Short mmCIF file of C-alpha atoms in Angstrom, two decimals:
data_model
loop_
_atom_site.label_atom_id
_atom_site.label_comp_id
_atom_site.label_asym_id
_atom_site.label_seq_id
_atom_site.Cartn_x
_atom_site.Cartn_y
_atom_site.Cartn_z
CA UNK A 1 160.84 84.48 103.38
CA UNK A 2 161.30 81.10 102.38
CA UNK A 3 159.64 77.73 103.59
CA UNK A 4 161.00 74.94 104.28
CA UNK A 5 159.46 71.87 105.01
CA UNK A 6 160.88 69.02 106.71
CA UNK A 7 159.99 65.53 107.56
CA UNK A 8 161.15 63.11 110.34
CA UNK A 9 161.71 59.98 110.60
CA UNK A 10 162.94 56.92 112.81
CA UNK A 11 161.96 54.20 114.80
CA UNK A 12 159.74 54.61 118.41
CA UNK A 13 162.12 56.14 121.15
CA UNK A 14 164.70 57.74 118.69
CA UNK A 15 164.10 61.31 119.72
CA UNK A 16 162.02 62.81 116.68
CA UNK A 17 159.89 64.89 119.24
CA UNK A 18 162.46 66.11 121.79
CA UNK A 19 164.52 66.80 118.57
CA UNK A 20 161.85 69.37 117.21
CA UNK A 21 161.57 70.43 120.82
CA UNK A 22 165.25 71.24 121.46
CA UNK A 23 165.22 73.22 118.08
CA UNK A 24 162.04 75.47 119.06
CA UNK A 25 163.96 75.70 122.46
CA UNK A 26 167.26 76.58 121.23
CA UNK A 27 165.66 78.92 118.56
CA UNK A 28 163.51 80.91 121.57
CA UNK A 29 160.57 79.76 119.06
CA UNK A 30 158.92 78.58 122.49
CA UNK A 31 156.23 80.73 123.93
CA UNK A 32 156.61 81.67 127.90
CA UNK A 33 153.15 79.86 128.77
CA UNK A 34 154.05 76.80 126.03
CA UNK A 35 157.54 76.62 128.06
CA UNK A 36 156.40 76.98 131.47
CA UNK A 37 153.63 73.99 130.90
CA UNK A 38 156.64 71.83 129.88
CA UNK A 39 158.77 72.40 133.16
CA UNK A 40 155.75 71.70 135.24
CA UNK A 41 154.89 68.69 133.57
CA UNK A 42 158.37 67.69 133.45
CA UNK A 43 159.17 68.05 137.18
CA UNK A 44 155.46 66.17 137.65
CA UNK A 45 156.37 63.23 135.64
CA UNK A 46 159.50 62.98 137.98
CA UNK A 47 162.63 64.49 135.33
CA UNK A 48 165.23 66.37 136.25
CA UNK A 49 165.84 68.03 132.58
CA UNK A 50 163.19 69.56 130.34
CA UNK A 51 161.26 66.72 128.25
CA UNK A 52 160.92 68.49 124.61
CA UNK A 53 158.80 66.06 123.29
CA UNK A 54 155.85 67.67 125.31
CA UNK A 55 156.51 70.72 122.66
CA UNK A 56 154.93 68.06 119.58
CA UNK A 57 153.05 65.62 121.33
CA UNK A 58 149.78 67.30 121.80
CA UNK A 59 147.33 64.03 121.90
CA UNK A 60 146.34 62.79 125.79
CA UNK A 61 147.64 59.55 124.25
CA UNK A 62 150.89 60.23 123.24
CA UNK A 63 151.80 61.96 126.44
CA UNK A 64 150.86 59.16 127.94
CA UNK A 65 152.76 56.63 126.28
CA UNK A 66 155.59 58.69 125.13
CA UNK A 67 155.37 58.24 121.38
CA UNK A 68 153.76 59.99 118.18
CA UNK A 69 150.63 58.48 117.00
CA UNK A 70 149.25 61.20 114.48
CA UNK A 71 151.55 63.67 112.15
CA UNK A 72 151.99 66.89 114.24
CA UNK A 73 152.96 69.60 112.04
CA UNK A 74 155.25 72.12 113.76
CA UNK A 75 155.99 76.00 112.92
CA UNK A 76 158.94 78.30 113.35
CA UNK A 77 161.29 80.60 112.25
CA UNK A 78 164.90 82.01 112.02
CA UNK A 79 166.21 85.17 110.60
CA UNK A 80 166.83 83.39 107.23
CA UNK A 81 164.18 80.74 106.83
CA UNK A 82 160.36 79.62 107.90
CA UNK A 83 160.00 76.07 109.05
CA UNK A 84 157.34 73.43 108.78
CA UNK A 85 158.00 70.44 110.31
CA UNK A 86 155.63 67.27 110.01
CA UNK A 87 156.51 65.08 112.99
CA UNK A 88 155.85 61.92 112.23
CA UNK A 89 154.95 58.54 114.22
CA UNK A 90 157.95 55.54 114.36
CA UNK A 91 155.16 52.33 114.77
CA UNK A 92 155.19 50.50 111.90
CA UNK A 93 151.28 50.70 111.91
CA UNK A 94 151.22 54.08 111.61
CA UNK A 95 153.57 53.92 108.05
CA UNK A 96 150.94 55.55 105.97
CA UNK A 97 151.36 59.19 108.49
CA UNK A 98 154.89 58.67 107.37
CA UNK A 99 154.44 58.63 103.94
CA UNK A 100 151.68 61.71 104.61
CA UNK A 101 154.38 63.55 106.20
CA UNK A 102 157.02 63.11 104.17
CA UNK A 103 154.48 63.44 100.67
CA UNK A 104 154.47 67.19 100.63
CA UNK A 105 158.25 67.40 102.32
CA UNK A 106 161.60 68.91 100.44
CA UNK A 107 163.88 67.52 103.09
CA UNK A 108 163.90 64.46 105.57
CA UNK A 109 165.92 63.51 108.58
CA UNK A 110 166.04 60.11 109.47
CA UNK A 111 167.14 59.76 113.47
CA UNK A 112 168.91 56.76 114.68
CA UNK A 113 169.27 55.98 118.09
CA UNK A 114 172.93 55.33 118.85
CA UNK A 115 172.43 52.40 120.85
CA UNK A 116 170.45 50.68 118.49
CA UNK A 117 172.07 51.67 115.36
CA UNK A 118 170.32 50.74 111.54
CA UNK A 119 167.36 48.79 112.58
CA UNK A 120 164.41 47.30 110.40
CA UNK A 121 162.51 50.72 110.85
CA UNK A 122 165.43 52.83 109.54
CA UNK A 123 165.13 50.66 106.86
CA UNK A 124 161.82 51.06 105.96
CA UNK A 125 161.59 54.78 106.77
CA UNK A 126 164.47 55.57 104.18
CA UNK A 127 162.82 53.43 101.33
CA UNK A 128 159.89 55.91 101.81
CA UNK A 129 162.13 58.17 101.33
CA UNK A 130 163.73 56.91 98.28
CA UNK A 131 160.31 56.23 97.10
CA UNK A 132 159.06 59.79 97.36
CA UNK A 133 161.90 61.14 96.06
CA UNK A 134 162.56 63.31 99.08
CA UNK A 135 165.82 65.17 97.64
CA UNK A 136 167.67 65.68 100.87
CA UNK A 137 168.07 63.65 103.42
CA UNK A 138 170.10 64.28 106.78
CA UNK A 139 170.63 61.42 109.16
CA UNK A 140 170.81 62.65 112.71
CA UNK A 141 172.54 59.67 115.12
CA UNK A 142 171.18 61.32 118.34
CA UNK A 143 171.58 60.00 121.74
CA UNK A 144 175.14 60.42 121.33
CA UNK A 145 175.35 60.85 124.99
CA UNK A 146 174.54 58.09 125.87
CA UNK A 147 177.50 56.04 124.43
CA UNK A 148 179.72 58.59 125.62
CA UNK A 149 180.26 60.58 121.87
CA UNK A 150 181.91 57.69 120.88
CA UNK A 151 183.25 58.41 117.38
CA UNK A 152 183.96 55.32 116.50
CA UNK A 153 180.16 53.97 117.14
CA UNK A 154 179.30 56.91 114.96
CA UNK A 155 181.54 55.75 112.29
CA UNK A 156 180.00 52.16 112.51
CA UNK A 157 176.40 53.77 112.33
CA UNK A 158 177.47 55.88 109.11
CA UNK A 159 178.84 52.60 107.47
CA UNK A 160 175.72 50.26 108.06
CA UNK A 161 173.66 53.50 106.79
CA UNK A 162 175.76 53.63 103.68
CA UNK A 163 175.55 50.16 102.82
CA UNK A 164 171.43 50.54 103.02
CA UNK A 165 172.10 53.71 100.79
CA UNK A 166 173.70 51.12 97.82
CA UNK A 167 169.95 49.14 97.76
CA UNK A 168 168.20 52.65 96.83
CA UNK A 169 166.89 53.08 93.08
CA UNK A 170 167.14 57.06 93.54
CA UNK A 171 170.98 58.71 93.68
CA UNK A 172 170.13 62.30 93.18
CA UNK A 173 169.86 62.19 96.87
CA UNK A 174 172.08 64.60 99.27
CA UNK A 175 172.64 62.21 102.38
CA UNK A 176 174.47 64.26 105.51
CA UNK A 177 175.48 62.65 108.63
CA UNK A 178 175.41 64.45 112.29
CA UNK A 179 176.42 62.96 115.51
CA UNK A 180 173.97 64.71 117.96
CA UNK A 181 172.31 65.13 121.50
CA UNK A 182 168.77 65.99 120.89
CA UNK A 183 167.81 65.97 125.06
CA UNK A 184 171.33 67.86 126.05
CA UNK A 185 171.56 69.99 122.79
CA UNK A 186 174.43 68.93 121.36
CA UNK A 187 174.84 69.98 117.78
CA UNK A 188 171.48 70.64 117.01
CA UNK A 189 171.44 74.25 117.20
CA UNK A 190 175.28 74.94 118.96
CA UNK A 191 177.97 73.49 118.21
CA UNK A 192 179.26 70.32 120.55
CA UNK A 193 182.42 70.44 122.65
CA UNK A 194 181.98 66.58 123.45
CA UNK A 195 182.70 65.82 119.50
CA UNK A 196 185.82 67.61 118.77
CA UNK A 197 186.24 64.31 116.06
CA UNK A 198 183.17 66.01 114.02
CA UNK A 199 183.53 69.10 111.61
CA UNK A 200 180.85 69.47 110.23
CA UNK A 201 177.58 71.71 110.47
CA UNK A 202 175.30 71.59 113.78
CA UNK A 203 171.70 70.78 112.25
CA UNK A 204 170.01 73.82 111.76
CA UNK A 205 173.37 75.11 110.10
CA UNK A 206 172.55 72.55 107.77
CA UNK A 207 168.87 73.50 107.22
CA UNK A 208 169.58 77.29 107.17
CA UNK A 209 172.61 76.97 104.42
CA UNK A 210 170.38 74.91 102.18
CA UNK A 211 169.35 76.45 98.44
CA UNK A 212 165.77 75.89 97.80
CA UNK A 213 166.45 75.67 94.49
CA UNK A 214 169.05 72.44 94.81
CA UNK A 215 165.94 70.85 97.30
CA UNK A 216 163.59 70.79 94.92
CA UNK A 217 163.12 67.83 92.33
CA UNK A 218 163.51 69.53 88.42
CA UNK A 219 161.08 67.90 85.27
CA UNK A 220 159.33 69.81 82.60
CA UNK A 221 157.08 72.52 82.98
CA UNK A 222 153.59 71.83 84.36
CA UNK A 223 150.91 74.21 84.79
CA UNK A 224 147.39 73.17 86.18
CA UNK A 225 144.67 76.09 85.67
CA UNK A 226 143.06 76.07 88.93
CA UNK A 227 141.00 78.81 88.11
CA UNK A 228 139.86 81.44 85.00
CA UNK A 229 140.18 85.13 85.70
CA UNK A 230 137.48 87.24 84.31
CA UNK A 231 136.72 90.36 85.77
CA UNK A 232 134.21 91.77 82.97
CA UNK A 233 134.97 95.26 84.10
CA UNK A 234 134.66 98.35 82.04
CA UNK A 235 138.40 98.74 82.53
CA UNK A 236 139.33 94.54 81.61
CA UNK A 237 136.34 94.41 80.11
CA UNK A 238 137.69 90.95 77.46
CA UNK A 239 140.57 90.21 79.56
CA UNK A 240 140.76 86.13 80.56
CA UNK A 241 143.55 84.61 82.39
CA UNK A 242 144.33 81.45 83.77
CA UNK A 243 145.91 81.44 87.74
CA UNK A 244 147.85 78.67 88.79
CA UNK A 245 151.07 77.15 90.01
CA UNK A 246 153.90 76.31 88.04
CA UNK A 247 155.78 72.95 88.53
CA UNK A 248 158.70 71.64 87.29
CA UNK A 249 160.77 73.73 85.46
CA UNK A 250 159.66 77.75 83.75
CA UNK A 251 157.47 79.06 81.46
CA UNK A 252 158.16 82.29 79.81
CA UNK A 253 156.15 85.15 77.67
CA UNK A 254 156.92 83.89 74.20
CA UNK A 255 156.65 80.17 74.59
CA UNK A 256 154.46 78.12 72.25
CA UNK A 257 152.31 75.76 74.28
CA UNK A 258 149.28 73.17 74.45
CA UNK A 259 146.66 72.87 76.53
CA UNK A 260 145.58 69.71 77.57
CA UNK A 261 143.17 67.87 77.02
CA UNK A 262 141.99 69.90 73.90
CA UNK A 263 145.12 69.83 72.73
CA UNK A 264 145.07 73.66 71.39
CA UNK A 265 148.01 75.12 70.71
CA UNK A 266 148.87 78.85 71.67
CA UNK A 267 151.52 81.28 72.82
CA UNK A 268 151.55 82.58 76.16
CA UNK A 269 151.37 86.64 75.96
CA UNK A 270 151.88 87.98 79.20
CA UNK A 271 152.70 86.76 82.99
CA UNK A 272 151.34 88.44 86.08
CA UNK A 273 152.97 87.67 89.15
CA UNK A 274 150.78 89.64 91.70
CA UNK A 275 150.48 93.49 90.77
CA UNK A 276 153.65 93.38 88.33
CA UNK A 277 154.27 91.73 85.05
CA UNK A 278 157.39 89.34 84.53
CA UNK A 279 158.98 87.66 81.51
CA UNK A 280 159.13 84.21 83.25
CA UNK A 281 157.34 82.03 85.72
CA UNK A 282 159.91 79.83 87.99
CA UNK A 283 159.17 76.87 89.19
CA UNK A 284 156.66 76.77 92.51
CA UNK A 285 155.55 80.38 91.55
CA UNK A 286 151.75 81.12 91.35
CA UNK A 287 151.39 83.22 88.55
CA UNK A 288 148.45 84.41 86.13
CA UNK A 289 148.81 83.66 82.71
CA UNK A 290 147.38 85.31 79.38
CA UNK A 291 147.42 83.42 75.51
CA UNK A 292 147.62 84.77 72.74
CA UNK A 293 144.78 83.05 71.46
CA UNK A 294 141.31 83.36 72.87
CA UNK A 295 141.05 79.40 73.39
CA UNK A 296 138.47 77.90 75.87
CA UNK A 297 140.11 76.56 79.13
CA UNK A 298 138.30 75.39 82.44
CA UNK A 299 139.61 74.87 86.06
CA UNK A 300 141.88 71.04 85.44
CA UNK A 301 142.88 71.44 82.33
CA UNK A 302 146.84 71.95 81.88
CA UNK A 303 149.26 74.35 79.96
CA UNK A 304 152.29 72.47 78.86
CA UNK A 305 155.18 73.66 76.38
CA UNK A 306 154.27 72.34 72.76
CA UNK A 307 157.52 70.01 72.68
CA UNK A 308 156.91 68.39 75.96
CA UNK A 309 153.88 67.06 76.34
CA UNK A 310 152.67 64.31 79.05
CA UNK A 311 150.83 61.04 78.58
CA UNK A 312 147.30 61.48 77.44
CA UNK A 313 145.73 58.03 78.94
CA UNK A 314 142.66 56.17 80.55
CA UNK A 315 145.70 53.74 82.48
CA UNK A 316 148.27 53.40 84.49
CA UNK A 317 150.28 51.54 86.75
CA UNK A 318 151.46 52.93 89.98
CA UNK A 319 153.62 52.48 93.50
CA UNK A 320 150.25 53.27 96.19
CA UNK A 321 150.27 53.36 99.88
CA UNK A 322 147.01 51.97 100.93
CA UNK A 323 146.21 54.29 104.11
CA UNK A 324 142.28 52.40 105.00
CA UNK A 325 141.20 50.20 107.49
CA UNK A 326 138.80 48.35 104.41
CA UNK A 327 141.02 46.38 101.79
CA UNK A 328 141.47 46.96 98.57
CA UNK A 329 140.68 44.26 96.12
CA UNK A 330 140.87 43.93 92.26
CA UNK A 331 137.62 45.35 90.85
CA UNK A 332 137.40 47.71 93.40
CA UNK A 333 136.20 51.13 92.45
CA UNK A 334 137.61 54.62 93.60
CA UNK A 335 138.02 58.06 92.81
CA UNK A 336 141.69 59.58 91.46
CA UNK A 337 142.26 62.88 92.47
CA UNK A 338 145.34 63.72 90.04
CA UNK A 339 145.90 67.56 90.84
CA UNK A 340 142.61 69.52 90.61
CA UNK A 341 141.18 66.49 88.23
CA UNK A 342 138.70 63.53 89.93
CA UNK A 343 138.07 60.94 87.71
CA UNK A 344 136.15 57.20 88.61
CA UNK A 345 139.19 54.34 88.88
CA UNK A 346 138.66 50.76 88.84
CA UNK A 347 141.76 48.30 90.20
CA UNK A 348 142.51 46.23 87.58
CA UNK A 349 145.25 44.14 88.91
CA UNK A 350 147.08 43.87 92.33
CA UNK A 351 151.05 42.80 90.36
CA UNK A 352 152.80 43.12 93.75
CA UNK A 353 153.21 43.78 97.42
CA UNK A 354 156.64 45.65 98.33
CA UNK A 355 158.11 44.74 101.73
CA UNK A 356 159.51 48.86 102.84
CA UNK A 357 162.57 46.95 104.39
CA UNK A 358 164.56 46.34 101.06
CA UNK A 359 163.62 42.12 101.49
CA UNK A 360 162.04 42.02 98.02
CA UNK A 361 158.11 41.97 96.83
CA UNK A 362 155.18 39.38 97.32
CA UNK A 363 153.51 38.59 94.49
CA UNK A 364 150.95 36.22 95.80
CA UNK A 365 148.97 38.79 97.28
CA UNK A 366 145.26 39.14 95.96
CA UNK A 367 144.24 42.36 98.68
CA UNK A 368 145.80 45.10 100.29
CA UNK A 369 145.58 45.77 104.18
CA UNK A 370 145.84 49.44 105.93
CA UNK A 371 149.56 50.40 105.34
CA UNK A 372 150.46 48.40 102.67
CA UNK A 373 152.69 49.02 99.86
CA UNK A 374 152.04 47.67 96.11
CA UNK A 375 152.07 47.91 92.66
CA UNK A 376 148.73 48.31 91.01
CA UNK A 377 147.29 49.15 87.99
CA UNK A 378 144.10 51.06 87.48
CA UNK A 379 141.50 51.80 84.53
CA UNK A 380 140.30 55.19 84.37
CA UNK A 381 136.81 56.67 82.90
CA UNK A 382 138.44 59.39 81.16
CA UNK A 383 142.33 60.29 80.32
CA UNK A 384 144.48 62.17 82.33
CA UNK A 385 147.87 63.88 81.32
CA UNK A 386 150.17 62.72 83.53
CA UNK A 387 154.38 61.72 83.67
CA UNK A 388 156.01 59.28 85.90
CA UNK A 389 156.72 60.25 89.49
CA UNK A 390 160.27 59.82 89.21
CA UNK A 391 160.36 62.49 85.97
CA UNK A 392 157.75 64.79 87.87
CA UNK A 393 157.15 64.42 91.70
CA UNK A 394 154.26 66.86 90.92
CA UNK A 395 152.49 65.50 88.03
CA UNK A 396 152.67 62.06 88.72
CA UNK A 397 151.37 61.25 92.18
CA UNK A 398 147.65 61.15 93.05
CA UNK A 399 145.26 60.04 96.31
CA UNK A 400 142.53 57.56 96.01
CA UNK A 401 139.42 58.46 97.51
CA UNK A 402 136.64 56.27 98.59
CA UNK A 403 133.46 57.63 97.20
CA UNK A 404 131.05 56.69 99.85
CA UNK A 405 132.72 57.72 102.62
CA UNK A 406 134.69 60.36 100.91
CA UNK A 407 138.09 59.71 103.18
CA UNK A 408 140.98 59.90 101.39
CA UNK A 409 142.29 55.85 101.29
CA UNK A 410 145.34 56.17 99.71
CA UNK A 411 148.52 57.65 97.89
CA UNK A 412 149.93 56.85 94.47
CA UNK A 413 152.78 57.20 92.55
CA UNK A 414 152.51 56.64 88.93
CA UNK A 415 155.35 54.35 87.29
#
């Protein structure tokens, strides 16, 4: 079955949580026990409807308050499709569990509160968005009932959106916009009567009709051996292969590639895809892979077609989000984690702070404070092969990790 992943977005109060509620409601993804806690506690707190949001918000803290503080990852299914859904936080001091939500998401939506309509968060939640290339993107204008289904707010909401949609550097997007109810259900999972004006698809129509194949960002074939295969049984007794993932785009049996960083060049002989041989590996399959050639290969190096190699280098300059309570400086020293590769970093320069609200960069910053955004370039104590994020979402993003503590500080994107 397929998985999709999905991230959320949108200022504090916009309905993120009692949207993933009303879908695990409306889906019967809701256990009895799971369902019956939320009626108690909502007729405790005083409601006279179900509050959804008690579905995601598992911290003492954010029942409290009413609003996401950590990422809450959320499971379910349909008949069609298997969902994870990162629920993420609207404070702007909790940006960096945004941007580790929506890092290992194929689709986004962005919720605006009809009342409010595009505010500075919206802003800065869809220039993460932009920034990590997230592919599709639906914008959900919930509380619709609360300014009466009013289609002509709607239509003022879409228009402000689109105008923030001309300031983004990334137009492969897929942007959808749905007019819905997240508390009373209204086009989230059934269709509304209250917006006979709308025509288009209730939200998880939306997810369920989407092609995995169209959500996913294309680039060149990478594969990353995470591990050598060698059973030294009487039976495979010289057989070697190399398991991994491929990213990007498909190898097949035949192809002449290199392996980085030797360099070697060989042909790939066979593919094993579980207990069955295939002729080609598509994109986001794990696969096994044999070479003609008996060449030596360890766990981090890569297999790449011989036309299409990365960059081979010991720099580079990259878009992070600094996720740490301790600043970064210039000088500083880290550890890269690009794929299954760590290699020592030093920051060589700090060229710009990017304000996540589309109001330009400052470059007269000399640190970096927890949830940050920058450009910074780093040195590196041995090459990696890497492309630029915006050719491969894959190959060119890494995390920074502190090597005392061993926390993971930030998230890159190389340029």
């Amino acid at each position: 079955m397929e998985v999709l992943k999905i991230a959320t977005a949108g200022s504090v109060d916009d309905g993120k949580s009692t949207l993933i509620g009303r879908l695990l409601y409306d889906t019967k993804s809701l256990t009895s026990d799971k369902l019956e806690a939320i009626e108690n506690k909502s007729k405790q707190l005083g409601y006279d409807y179900l509050d959804f949001s008690l579905a995601t918000d598992g911290l003492v803290a954010e029942r409290e308050q009413g609003i996401t503080i950590d990422v809450a990852h959320i499971y379910f299914s349909t008949a069609n499709k298997s969902y994870i859904i990162a629920d993420t936080p609207g404070h702007v001091e909790y940006t960096r569990n945004m941007v580790t939500g929506a890092s290992t998401s194929q689709v986004a939506i962005v919720l605006i509160d009809a009342r409010k309509g595009v505010i500075e968060q919206t802003n800065r939640h869809f220039f993460i968005n932009n920034l990590l290339r997230i592919k599709t993107v639906i914008v959900a204008i919930n509380k619709m009932d609360l300014v009466d289904f009013s289609e002509e707010r709607y239509n003022e909401i879409k228009a402000d959106f689109e105008a923030l949609m001309s300031k983004r550097d990334y137009q492969d997007q897929k942007i959808t916009f749905i007019p819905v109810s997240a508390l009373k259900g209204d086009n989230v999972v059934n269709k509304s009567e209250k917006t006979p004006w709308y025509n288009g698809e209730t939200l998880l129509e939306n997810l369920e009709g989407l092609d995995n194949q169209d959500i996913f960002n294309t680039g060149t074939p990478r594969f990353p051996v995470q591990y050598v295969i060698r059973p030294k049984t009487d039976e495979f007794h010289d057989f070697r292969g190399y398991a991994g993932k491929v990213y990007g785009g498909e190898l097949s049996v035949g192809d002449d590639v290199v392996i980085l960083p030797s360099q070697t060049k060989s042909k790939i002989k066979e593919i094993h895809f579980y207990d069955k041989k295939v002729q080609t590996a598509s994109r986001r399959s794990s696969v096994l892979i044999t070479l003609e050639d008996d060449v030596n290969i360890s766990r981090g190096d890569m297999i790449v077609r011989a036309n299409d190699l990365p960059t081979m280098d010991k720099q580079f300059t990259a878009t992070i989000s600094w996720m740490d309570s301790q600043n970064l400086n210039a000088g500083n020293k880290y550890v890269v984690q690009h794929g299954v590769n760590k290699v020592m970093a030093k920051v060589e320069r700090i060229h710009h702070k990017i304000n996540p609200d589309y109001s330009g960069v400052d470059d007269t910053v000399e640190t970096l404070a927890i949830n940050d955004i920058a450009t910074v370039s780093f040195k590196l104590n041995k090459p990696i092969f890497y492309d630029a994020f915006k050719a491969h979402r894959t190959n060119g993003s890494f995390i920074i990790i502190d090597s005392k503590s061993n926390n993971t500080v930030g998230a890159g994107f190389i340029q």
